[in-house]
Short mmCIF file of C-alpha atoms and ligand atoms in Angstrom, two decimals:
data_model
loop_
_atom_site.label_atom_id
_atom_site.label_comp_id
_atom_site.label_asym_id
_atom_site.label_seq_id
_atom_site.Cartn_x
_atom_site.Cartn_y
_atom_site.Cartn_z
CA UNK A 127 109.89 196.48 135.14
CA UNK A 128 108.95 193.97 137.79
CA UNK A 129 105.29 195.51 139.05
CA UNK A 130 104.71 194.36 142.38
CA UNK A 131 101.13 195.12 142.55
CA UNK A 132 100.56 193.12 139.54
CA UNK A 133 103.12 190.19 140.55
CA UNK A 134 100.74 190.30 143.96
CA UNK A 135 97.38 190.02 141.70
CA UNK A 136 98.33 187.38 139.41
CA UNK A 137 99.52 185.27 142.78
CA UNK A 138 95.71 185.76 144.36
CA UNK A 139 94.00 185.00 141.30
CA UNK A 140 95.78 182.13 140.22
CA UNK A 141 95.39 180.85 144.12
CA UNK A 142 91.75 181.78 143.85
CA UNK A 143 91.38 179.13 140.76
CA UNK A 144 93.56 176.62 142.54
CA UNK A 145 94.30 176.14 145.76
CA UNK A 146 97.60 174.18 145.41
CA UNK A 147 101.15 175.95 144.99
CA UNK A 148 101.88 174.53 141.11
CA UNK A 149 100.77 177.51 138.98
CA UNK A 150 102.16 180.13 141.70
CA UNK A 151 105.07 178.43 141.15
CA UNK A 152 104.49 179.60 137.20
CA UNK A 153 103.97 183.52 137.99
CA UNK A 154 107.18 183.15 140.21
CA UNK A 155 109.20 181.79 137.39
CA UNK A 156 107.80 184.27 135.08
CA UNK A 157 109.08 187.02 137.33
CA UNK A 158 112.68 185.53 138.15
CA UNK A 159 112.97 184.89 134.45
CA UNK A 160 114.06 188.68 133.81
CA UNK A 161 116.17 189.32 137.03
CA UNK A 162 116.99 192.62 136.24
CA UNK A 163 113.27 193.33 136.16
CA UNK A 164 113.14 192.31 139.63
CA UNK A 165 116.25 194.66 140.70
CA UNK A 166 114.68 197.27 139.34
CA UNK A 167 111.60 197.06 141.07
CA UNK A 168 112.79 195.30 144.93
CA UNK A 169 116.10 197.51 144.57
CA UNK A 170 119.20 196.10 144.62
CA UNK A 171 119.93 194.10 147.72
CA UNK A 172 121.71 196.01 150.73
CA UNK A 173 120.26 194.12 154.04
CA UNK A 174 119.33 190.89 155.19
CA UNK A 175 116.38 190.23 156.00
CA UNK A 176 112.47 188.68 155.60
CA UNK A 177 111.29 191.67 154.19
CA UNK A 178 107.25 191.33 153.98
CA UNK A 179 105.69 192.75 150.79
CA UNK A 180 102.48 191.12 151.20
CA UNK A 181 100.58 189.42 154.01
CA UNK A 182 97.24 187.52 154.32
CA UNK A 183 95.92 184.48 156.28
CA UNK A 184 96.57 182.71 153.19
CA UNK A 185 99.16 184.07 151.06
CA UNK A 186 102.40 185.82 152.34
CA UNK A 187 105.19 187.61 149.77
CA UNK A 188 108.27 188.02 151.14
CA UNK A 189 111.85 189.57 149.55
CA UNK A 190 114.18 187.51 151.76
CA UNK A 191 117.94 188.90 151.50
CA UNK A 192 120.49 186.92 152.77
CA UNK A 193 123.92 188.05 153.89
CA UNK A 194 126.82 187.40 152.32
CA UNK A 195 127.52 183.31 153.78
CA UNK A 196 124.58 183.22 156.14
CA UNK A 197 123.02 180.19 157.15
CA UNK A 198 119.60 179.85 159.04
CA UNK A 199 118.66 176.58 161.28
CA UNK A 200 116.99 174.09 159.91
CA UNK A 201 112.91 174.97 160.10
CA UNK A 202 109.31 173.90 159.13
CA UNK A 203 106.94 175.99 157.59
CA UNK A 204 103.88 174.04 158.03
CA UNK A 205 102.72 175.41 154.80
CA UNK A 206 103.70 175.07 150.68
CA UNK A 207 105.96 177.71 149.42
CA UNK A 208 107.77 178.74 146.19
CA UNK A 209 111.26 180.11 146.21
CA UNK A 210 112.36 182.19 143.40
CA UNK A 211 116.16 183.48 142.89
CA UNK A 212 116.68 186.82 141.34
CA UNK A 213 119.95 187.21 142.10
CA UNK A 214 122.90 185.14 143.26
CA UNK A 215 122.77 182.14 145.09
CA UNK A 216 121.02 179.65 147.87
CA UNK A 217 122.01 176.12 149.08
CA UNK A 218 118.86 174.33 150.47
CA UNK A 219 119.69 170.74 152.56
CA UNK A 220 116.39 169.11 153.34
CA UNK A 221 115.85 167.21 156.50
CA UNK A 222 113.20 164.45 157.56
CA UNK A 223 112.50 163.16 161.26
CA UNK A 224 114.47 159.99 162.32
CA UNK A 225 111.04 158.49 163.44
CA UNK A 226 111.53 157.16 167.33
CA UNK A 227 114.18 159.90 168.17
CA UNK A 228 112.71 162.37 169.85
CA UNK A 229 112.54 164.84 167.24
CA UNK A 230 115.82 164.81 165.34
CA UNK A 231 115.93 164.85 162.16
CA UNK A 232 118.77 163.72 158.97
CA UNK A 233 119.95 165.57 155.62
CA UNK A 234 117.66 164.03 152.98
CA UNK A 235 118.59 165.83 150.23
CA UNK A 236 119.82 169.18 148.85
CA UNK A 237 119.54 171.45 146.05
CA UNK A 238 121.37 174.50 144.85
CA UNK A 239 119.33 176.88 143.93
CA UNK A 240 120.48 179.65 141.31
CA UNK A 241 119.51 182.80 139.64
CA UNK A 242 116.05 182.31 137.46
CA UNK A 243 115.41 179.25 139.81
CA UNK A 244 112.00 179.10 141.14
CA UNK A 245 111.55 175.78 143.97
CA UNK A 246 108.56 174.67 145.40
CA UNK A 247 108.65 173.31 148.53
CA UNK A 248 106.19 170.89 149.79
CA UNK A 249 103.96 171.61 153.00
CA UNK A 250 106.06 169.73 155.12
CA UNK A 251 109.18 170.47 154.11
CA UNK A 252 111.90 170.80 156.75
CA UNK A 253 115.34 172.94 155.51
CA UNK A 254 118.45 175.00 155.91
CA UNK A 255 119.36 177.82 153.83
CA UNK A 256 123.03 178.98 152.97
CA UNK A 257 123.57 181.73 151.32
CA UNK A 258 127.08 180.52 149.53
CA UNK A 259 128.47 183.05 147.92
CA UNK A 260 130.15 186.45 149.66
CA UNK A 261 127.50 189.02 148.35
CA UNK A 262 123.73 189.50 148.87
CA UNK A 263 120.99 186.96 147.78
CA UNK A 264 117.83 187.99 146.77
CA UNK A 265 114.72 185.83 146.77
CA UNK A 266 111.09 186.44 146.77
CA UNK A 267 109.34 183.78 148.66
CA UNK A 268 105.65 183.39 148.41
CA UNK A 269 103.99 180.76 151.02
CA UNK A 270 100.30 179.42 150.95
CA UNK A 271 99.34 181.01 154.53
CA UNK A 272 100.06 183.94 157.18
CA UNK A 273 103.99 183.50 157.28
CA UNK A 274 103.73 185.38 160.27
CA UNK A 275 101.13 184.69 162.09
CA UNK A 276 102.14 182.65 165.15
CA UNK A 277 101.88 178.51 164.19
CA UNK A 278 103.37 175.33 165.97
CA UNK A 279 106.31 176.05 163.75
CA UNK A 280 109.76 174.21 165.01
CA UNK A 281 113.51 174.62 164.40
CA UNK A 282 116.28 172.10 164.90
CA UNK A 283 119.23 172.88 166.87
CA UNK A 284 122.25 173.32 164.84
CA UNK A 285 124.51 171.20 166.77
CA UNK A 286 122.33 168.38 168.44
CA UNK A 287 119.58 168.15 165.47
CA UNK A 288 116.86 168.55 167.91
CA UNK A 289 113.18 169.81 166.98
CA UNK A 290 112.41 173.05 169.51
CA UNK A 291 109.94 175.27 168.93
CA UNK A 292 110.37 178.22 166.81
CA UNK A 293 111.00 181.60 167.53
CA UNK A 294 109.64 184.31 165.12
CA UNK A 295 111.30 187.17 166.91
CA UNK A 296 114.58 185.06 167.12
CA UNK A 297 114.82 184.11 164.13
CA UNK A 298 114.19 188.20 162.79
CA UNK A 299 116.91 188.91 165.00
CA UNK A 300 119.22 186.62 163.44
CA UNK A 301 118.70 188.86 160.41
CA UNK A 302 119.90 192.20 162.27
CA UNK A 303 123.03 189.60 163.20
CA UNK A 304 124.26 188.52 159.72
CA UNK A 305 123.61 192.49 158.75
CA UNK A 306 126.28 193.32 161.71
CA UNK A 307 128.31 190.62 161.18
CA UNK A 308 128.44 191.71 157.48
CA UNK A 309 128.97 195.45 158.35
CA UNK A 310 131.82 194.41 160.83
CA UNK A 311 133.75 192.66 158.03
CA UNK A 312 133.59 196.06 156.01
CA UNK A 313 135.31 197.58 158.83
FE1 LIG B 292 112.24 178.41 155.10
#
């Protein structure tokens, strides 16, 4: 079964021997390889959510469940990360900055991300995420800094494409949405 203190281990000692997201990316493919692994040891999916498993100034773990057809703003990171599916599905567009427009940014690109998937994602990487499919998606998400701690981090308005800055506590709150949304369409 998926170990979690073990999964966090391997990620600090391979960091500790390299400083750049490639082999992380390995011990996150590892553990998405046997998804029912995982399952057994996050628990089956039942709220959205960036739920933290592990947090230091430079390594965060997150599960990140995503409600059935949820879709978060386009955002930065300012930091590498490694996305690994263990169960069902994620639609990533990637943006870049029209340069000379004030901060609005274009699709650039997009990738569908699927069970056993694990995608690294460059330091500057600017995306959406859609959870496609009408069940829970489960991801773990590992990034190369405090995910949490408070950075010049920006989102880009959904409508005009416009860089603002970002909002941790909105953005958890958006979360506690899709989950009431969700329970709403269960009646
Ligand atoms: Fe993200």
């Amino acid at each position: 079964m998926f170990d979690l203190d073990r999964f966090i281990a391997d990620c600090r000692a391979t960091l500790a021997a390299d400083q750049s997201h490639k082999h992380v990316r390995e011990v996150v493919a590892r553990a998405v390889a046997d998804p029912s692994s995982v399952l057994s040891g996050l628990g089956e999916p039942k709220r959205a959510g960036l739920h933290k498993l592990y947090q230091s100034n430079d390594l965060t773990i997150l599960n990140v469940v995503w409600a059935p057809m949820m879709t978060i703003l386009p955002h930065n990171h300012n930091m590498w990360a490694i996305i690994g599916i263990y169960t069902g599905r994620e639609d990533n567009i990637f943006w870049r900055r029209i340069p000379g427009s004030g901060g609005r940014v274009e699709a650039a690109g997009a990738k569908a991300l699927c069970e056993k998937d694990a995608e690294p994602l460059g330091h500057n990487i600017i995306h959406s995420v859609t959870n496609p499919i009408p069940r829970f998606t489960g991801a773990i998400h590992v990034y190369g800094g405090d995910f949490f701690k408070p950075t010049r981090r920006s989102e880009w308005d959904p409508e005009t494409l416009l860089e603002g800055p970002l909002d941790p506590e909105r953005n958890v709150r958006r979360f506690e949405e899709a989950n009431a949304i969700f329970a709403k369409s269960r009646g």
